[in-house]
Amino acid sequence: MDRAVARAFNILETLAQAHGPARLSAVAQKTGLQKSTVHRILGTLTELGYTEQDGPSGLYRASLKAWELGAGVITDLPIKRAAAGFLQEAHRATGETVSLTVLTGDDVLYLDKIISPRPARFTTRIGSRAPATNTAGGKAILASHPEAEAIMARSAARRSLDLDALRAELAETRARGYAVSSYSPGVISIGAAVAGPRGLPEAAISVSAPRERVTPAKQAQIIEAVLGAAARMSEAAGAL
């Protein structure tokens, strides 16, 4: 691995995941690199147009050119092309926030999200990641994924995780076809896996709402919408 390239991408990823412009010192602390190294690499990234520096404050941010790279990749994903109409369908049926996630490494990545007119406070946004073992979409994928045990083991090595309880939860998810999670405080999420062209779970659709809004009748409505959208999305993705 080329260290210079790895450092540049580490810095760019740090800025892209920040919730606003960041100081050079904060980037250095987050990446574990020397300030002089970060300054030099940021100079190159800024010259290439992938980062920007605000003159008065001196803070750095990722630029829209960085966004263009990801946008170009997402456009060509079969699962993303198949998803748009079904996300809208689930949103209309429930009136709640709908998310599309894909498994990447041991995490899920949020590819798309339609926000409810009455949104809850979410910790996730398009382009953000969350541990697959924590989210409804992630659990729905892991329930039938061939690498689930390896992913769970690695996750347990990094954070406190009751593997026996998670295995039981995934078994229940396989039996009923959907997963339930409260990864965001005060929010309940229900997700179902979406199969790709090879028949393996490659993505998930989930609906999230404040817990106080989810009555038994509302939960049944969400489950029906999620299962229906996931099934139709799987069929569409398989035809691409």
mmCIF file of C-alpha atoms in Angstrom:
data_model
loop_
_atom_site.group_PDB
_atom_site.id
_atom_site.type_symbol
_atom_site.label_atom_id
_atom_site.label_comp_id
_atom_site.label_asym_id
_atom_site.label_seq_id
_atom_site.Cartn_x
_atom_site.Cartn_y
_atom_site.Cartn_z
ATOM 1 C CA MET A 1 0.000 0.000 0.000
ATOM 2 C CA ASP A 2 1.307 3.429 -0.936
ATOM 3 C CA ARG A 3 1.443 5.402 2.328
ATOM 4 C CA ALA A 4 1.081 8.807 0.680
ATOM 5 C CA VAL A 5 -2.075 7.784 -1.174
ATOM 6 C CA ALA A 6 -3.506 6.129 1.949
ATOM 7 C CA ARG A 7 -2.880 9.271 4.004
ATOM 8 C CA ALA A 8 -4.534 11.500 1.419
ATOM 9 C CA PHE A 9 -7.676 9.347 1.338
ATOM 10 C CA ASN A 10 -7.711 9.138 5.136
ATOM 11 C CA ILE A 11 -7.754 12.932 5.325
ATOM 12 C CA LEU A 12 -10.370 13.271 2.585
ATOM 13 C CA GLU A 13 -12.622 10.702 4.283
ATOM 14 C CA THR A 14 -12.239 12.492 7.615
ATOM 15 C CA LEU A 15 -13.395 15.775 6.090
ATOM 16 C CA ALA A 16 -16.230 14.109 4.166
ATOM 17 C CA GLN A 17 -17.574 12.528 7.361
ATOM 18 C CA ALA A 18 -17.260 15.687 9.457
ATOM 19 C CA HIS A 19 -20.450 17.589 10.235
ATOM 20 C CA GLY A 20 -19.004 20.880 9.053
ATOM 21 C CA PRO A 21 -15.660 22.561 8.323
ATOM 22 C CA ALA A 22 -12.749 21.299 10.432
ATOM 23 C CA ARG A 23 -9.544 22.768 11.777
ATOM 24 C CA LEU A 24 -6.249 21.369 10.584
ATOM 25 C CA SER A 25 -5.425 20.347 14.164
ATOM 26 C CA ALA A 26 -8.705 18.406 14.431
ATOM 27 C CA VAL A 27 -7.965 16.558 11.191
ATOM 28 C CA ALA A 28 -4.481 15.716 12.446
ATOM 29 C CA GLN A 29 -5.880 14.388 15.710
ATOM 30 C CA LYS A 30 -8.555 12.331 13.986
ATOM 31 C CA THR A 31 -6.150 10.775 11.481
ATOM 32 C CA GLY A 32 -3.196 10.397 13.848
ATOM 33 C CA LEU A 33 -0.914 12.269 11.445
ATOM 34 C CA GLN A 34 1.500 15.113 12.121
ATOM 35 C CA LYS A 35 0.117 18.605 11.502
ATOM 36 C CA SER A 36 2.859 19.291 8.958
ATOM 37 C CA THR A 37 1.892 16.159 7.015
ATOM 38 C CA VAL A 38 -1.790 17.058 7.097
ATOM 39 C CA HIS A 39 -1.021 20.623 5.993
ATOM 40 C CA ARG A 40 1.025 19.400 3.042
ATOM 41 C CA ILE A 41 -1.588 16.880 1.893
ATOM 42 C CA LEU A 42 -4.446 19.341 2.327
ATOM 43 C CA GLY A 43 -2.535 21.779 0.175
ATOM 44 C CA THR A 44 -2.403 19.214 -2.621
ATOM 45 C CA LEU A 45 -6.051 18.182 -2.205
ATOM 46 C CA THR A 46 -7.129 21.824 -2.258
ATOM 47 C CA GLU A 47 -5.074 22.515 -5.369
ATOM 48 C CA LEU A 48 -6.713 19.510 -7.055
ATOM 49 C CA GLY A 49 -10.151 20.771 -6.021
ATOM 50 C CA TYR A 50 -11.121 17.946 -3.628
ATOM 51 C CA THR A 51 -10.990 20.133 -0.511
ATOM 52 C CA GLU A 52 -11.636 23.807 0.167
ATOM 53 C CA GLN A 53 -10.280 26.220 2.759
ATOM 54 C CA ASP A 54 -12.239 29.152 4.113
ATOM 55 C CA GLY A 55 -10.012 32.222 4.062
ATOM 56 C CA PRO A 56 -11.118 34.053 7.244
ATOM 57 C CA SER A 57 -11.434 30.978 9.469
ATOM 58 C CA GLY A 58 -8.813 28.735 7.887
ATOM 59 C CA LEU A 59 -11.147 25.744 8.237
ATOM 60 C CA TYR A 60 -11.181 22.922 5.687
ATOM 61 C CA ARG A 61 -14.072 21.017 4.116
ATOM 62 C CA ALA A 62 -14.487 18.389 1.404
ATOM 63 C CA SER A 63 -15.603 19.949 -1.882
ATOM 64 C CA LEU A 64 -18.364 19.088 -4.314
ATOM 65 C CA LYS A 65 -15.720 17.549 -6.550
ATOM 66 C CA ALA A 66 -15.331 14.823 -3.914
ATOM 67 C CA TRP A 67 -19.099 14.344 -3.984
ATOM 68 C CA GLU A 68 -18.983 13.953 -7.769
ATOM 69 C CA LEU A 69 -16.854 10.823 -7.415
ATOM 70 C CA GLY A 70 -19.344 9.079 -5.176
ATOM 71 C CA ALA A 71 -22.330 10.294 -7.173
ATOM 72 C CA GLY A 72 -20.845 8.770 -10.316
ATOM 73 C CA VAL A 73 -20.393 5.408 -8.591
ATOM 74 C CA ILE A 74 -23.882 5.369 -7.043
ATOM 75 C CA THR A 75 -25.575 6.111 -10.370
ATOM 76 C CA ASP A 76 -24.255 2.853 -11.828
ATOM 77 C CA LEU A 77 -25.259 0.629 -8.890
ATOM 78 C CA PRO A 78 -28.048 -1.744 -10.013
ATOM 79 C CA ILE A 79 -29.629 -1.727 -6.553
ATOM 80 C CA LYS A 80 -29.780 2.076 -6.528
ATOM 81 C CA ARG A 81 -31.363 2.190 -9.976
ATOM 82 C CA ALA A 82 -33.961 -0.352 -8.884
ATOM 83 C CA ALA A 83 -34.751 1.370 -5.589
ATOM 84 C CA ALA A 84 -36.087 4.862 -6.261
ATOM 85 C CA GLY A 85 -39.722 4.076 -7.000
ATOM 86 C CA PHE A 86 -39.996 1.541 -4.190
ATOM 87 C CA LEU A 87 -38.592 3.949 -1.615
ATOM 88 C CA GLN A 88 -41.235 6.473 -2.653
ATOM 89 C CA GLU A 89 -43.882 3.756 -2.446
ATOM 90 C CA ALA A 90 -42.925 2.830 1.139
ATOM 91 C CA HIS A 91 -42.765 6.501 2.085
ATOM 92 C CA ARG A 92 -46.268 7.175 0.730
ATOM 93 C CA ALA A 93 -47.667 4.103 2.483
ATOM 94 C CA THR A 94 -46.224 4.955 5.909
ATOM 95 C CA GLY A 95 -45.559 8.695 5.926
ATOM 96 C CA GLU A 96 -42.286 7.943 7.704
ATOM 97 C CA THR A 97 -38.573 8.117 6.895
ATOM 98 C CA VAL A 98 -37.385 5.453 4.449
ATOM 99 C CA SER A 99 -33.733 4.445 3.988
ATOM 100 C CA LEU A 100 -31.778 2.340 1.507
ATOM 101 C CA THR A 101 -28.602 0.754 2.864
ATOM 102 C CA VAL A 102 -25.953 -1.586 1.470
ATOM 103 C CA LEU A 103 -23.448 -3.764 3.306
ATOM 104 C CA THR A 104 -19.861 -2.563 2.975
ATOM 105 C CA GLY A 105 -17.292 -4.296 5.141
ATOM 106 C CA ASP A 106 -18.809 -4.695 8.601
ATOM 107 C CA ASP A 107 -21.026 -1.612 8.255
ATOM 108 C CA VAL A 108 -24.065 -0.498 6.335
ATOM 109 C CA LEU A 109 -23.769 2.564 4.132
ATOM 110 C CA TYR A 110 -26.799 4.813 3.662
ATOM 111 C CA LEU A 111 -27.270 5.241 -0.096
ATOM 112 C CA ASP A 112 -30.605 7.053 -0.069
ATOM 113 C CA LYS A 113 -33.134 8.418 2.397
ATOM 114 C CA ILE A 114 -36.564 10.029 2.121
ATOM 115 C CA ILE A 115 -37.278 12.083 5.219
ATOM 116 C CA SER A 116 -40.713 12.144 6.848
ATOM 117 C CA PRO A 117 -42.554 15.499 6.936
ATOM 118 C CA ARG A 118 -42.555 14.933 10.718
ATOM 119 C CA PRO A 119 -38.971 13.733 11.125
ATOM 120 C CA ALA A 120 -37.334 12.322 14.226
ATOM 121 C CA ARG A 121 -33.802 13.192 15.227
ATOM 122 C CA PHE A 122 -31.593 10.786 13.291
ATOM 123 C CA THR A 123 -27.899 10.067 13.657
ATOM 124 C CA THR A 124 -27.664 8.773 10.087
ATOM 125 C CA ARG A 125 -27.648 10.616 6.772
ATOM 126 C CA ILE A 126 -26.941 9.760 3.140
ATOM 127 C CA GLY A 127 -23.280 8.766 2.871
ATOM 128 C CA SER A 128 -22.940 7.889 6.555
ATOM 129 C CA ARG A 129 -22.130 4.470 7.983
ATOM 130 C CA ALA A 130 -23.380 2.493 10.961
ATOM 131 C CA PRO A 131 -22.438 -0.938 12.333
ATOM 132 C CA ALA A 132 -24.452 -3.585 10.505
ATOM 133 C CA THR A 133 -25.091 -5.369 13.810
ATOM 134 C CA ASN A 134 -26.891 -2.294 15.209
ATOM 135 C CA THR A 135 -29.353 -1.304 12.491
ATOM 136 C CA ALA A 136 -32.580 -2.824 11.201
ATOM 137 C CA GLY A 137 -31.258 -2.840 7.634
ATOM 138 C CA GLY A 138 -27.958 -4.363 8.707
ATOM 139 C CA LYS A 139 -29.608 -7.114 10.740
ATOM 140 C CA ALA A 140 -31.969 -7.897 7.869
ATOM 141 C CA ILE A 141 -28.967 -8.364 5.571
ATOM 142 C CA LEU A 142 -26.919 -10.352 8.100
ATOM 143 C CA ALA A 143 -29.807 -12.737 8.801
ATOM 144 C CA SER A 144 -29.161 -14.534 5.487
ATOM 145 C CA HIS A 145 -25.638 -13.402 4.634
ATOM 146 C CA PRO A 146 -22.913 -16.062 4.265
ATOM 147 C CA GLU A 147 -20.347 -13.853 6.036
ATOM 148 C CA ALA A 148 -22.593 -12.981 8.982
ATOM 149 C CA GLU A 149 -20.603 -14.916 11.594
ATOM 150 C CA ALA A 150 -17.297 -13.346 10.528
ATOM 151 C CA ILE A 151 -18.834 -9.865 10.546
ATOM 152 C CA MET A 152 -20.333 -10.409 14.001
ATOM 153 C CA ALA A 153 -17.024 -11.709 15.370
ATOM 154 C CA ARG A 154 -15.109 -8.685 14.112
ATOM 155 C CA SER A 155 -17.784 -6.347 15.450
ATOM 156 C CA ALA A 156 -17.673 -8.031 18.866
ATOM 157 C CA ALA A 157 -13.894 -7.527 18.973
ATOM 158 C CA ARG A 158 -14.358 -3.762 18.584
ATOM 159 C CA ARG A 159 -17.385 -3.141 20.829
ATOM 160 C CA SER A 160 -19.492 -4.835 23.481
ATOM 161 C CA LEU A 161 -21.792 -7.276 21.713
ATOM 162 C CA ASP A 162 -23.840 -10.215 23.006
ATOM 163 C CA LEU A 163 -23.281 -12.694 20.181
ATOM 164 C CA ASP A 164 -25.745 -15.295 21.481
ATOM 165 C CA ALA A 165 -28.525 -12.694 21.732
ATOM 166 C CA LEU A 166 -27.682 -11.365 18.262
ATOM 167 C CA ARG A 167 -27.733 -14.867 16.749
ATOM 168 C CA ALA A 168 -31.173 -15.451 18.271
ATOM 169 C CA GLU A 169 -32.358 -12.092 16.895
ATOM 170 C CA LEU A 170 -31.075 -12.932 13.406
ATOM 171 C CA ALA A 171 -32.793 -16.315 13.524
ATOM 172 C CA GLU A 172 -36.062 -14.557 14.371
ATOM 173 C CA THR A 173 -35.429 -12.100 11.541
ATOM 174 C CA ARG A 174 -34.980 -14.972 9.057
ATOM 175 C CA ALA A 175 -38.212 -16.585 10.241
ATOM 176 C CA ARG A 176 -40.413 -13.495 9.978
ATOM 177 C CA GLY A 177 -38.609 -11.725 7.103
ATOM 178 C CA TYR A 178 -37.834 -8.398 8.792
ATOM 179 C CA ALA A 179 -35.626 -6.917 11.513
ATOM 180 C CA VAL A 180 -36.391 -4.373 14.224
ATOM 181 C CA SER A 181 -33.889 -1.960 15.748
ATOM 182 C CA SER A 182 -33.682 1.140 17.937
ATOM 183 C CA TYR A 183 -30.195 2.264 16.887
ATOM 184 C CA SER A 184 -31.210 5.946 17.042
ATOM 185 C CA PRO A 185 -32.512 6.826 20.550
ATOM 186 C CA GLY A 186 -36.293 7.112 20.697
ATOM 187 C CA VAL A 187 -36.665 5.781 17.142
ATOM 188 C CA ILE A 188 -37.856 2.370 15.996
ATOM 189 C CA SER A 189 -36.732 1.035 12.614
ATOM 190 C CA ILE A 190 -38.048 -1.944 10.673
ATOM 191 C CA GLY A 191 -36.006 -3.294 7.762
ATOM 192 C CA ALA A 192 -36.062 -6.078 5.191
ATOM 193 C CA ALA A 193 -33.274 -7.363 2.975
ATOM 194 C CA VAL A 194 -33.138 -6.844 -0.778
ATOM 195 C CA ALA A 195 -31.588 -9.626 -2.842
ATOM 196 C CA GLY A 196 -29.230 -8.816 -5.690
ATOM 197 C CA PRO A 197 -28.927 -10.553 -9.076
ATOM 198 C CA ARG A 198 -27.145 -13.536 -7.441
ATOM 199 C CA GLY A 199 -29.908 -14.008 -4.891
ATOM 200 C CA LEU A 200 -27.772 -12.881 -1.956
ATOM 201 C CA PRO A 201 -28.849 -10.059 0.368
ATOM 202 C CA GLU A 202 -27.020 -6.993 -0.938
ATOM 203 C CA ALA A 203 -29.115 -4.144 0.446
ATOM 204 C CA ALA A 204 -31.992 -3.351 2.747
ATOM 205 C CA ILE A 205 -34.940 -1.008 2.870
ATOM 206 C CA SER A 206 -36.011 0.273 6.269
ATOM 207 C CA VAL A 207 -38.680 2.584 7.680
ATOM 208 C CA SER A 208 -37.950 4.599 10.832
ATOM 209 C CA ALA A 209 -40.294 6.578 13.068
ATOM 210 C CA PRO A 210 -40.403 8.013 16.599
ATOM 211 C CA ARG A 211 -41.391 5.235 18.997
ATOM 212 C CA GLU A 212 -44.373 7.186 20.326
ATOM 213 C CA ARG A 213 -45.915 7.260 16.821
ATOM 214 C CA VAL A 214 -45.597 3.518 16.271
ATOM 215 C CA THR A 215 -48.803 1.981 17.599
ATOM 216 C CA PRO A 216 -49.414 -1.754 16.974
ATOM 217 C CA ALA A 217 -51.543 -0.834 13.946
ATOM 218 C CA LYS A 218 -48.863 1.527 12.625
ATOM 219 C CA GLN A 219 -46.162 -1.118 13.108
ATOM 220 C CA ALA A 220 -48.202 -3.634 11.122
ATOM 221 C CA GLN A 221 -48.590 -1.038 8.348
ATOM 222 C CA ILE A 222 -44.825 -0.400 8.285
ATOM 223 C CA ILE A 223 -44.002 -4.114 8.206
ATOM 224 C CA GLU A 224 -46.354 -4.666 5.267
ATOM 225 C CA ALA A 225 -44.875 -1.720 3.365
ATOM 226 C CA VAL A 226 -41.275 -2.774 4.029
ATOM 227 C CA LEU A 227 -41.795 -6.422 3.078
ATOM 228 C CA GLY A 228 -43.686 -5.498 -0.075
ATOM 229 C CA ALA A 229 -41.121 -2.938 -1.212
ATOM 230 C CA ALA A 230 -38.197 -5.281 -0.484
ATOM 231 C CA ALA A 231 -39.769 -8.130 -2.469
ATOM 232 C CA ARG A 232 -40.528 -5.953 -5.482
ATOM 233 C CA MET A 233 -37.118 -4.290 -5.304
ATOM 234 C CA SER A 234 -35.410 -7.705 -5.242
ATOM 235 C CA GLU A 235 -37.351 -8.722 -8.338
ATOM 236 C CA ALA A 236 -36.389 -5.495 -10.119
ATOM 237 C CA ALA A 237 -32.707 -5.783 -9.121
ATOM 238 C CA GLY A 238 -32.563 -9.354 -10.384
ATOM 239 C CA ALA A 239 -33.803 -8.264 -13.796
ATOM 240 C CA LEU A 240 -31.053 -5.641 -14.256
#
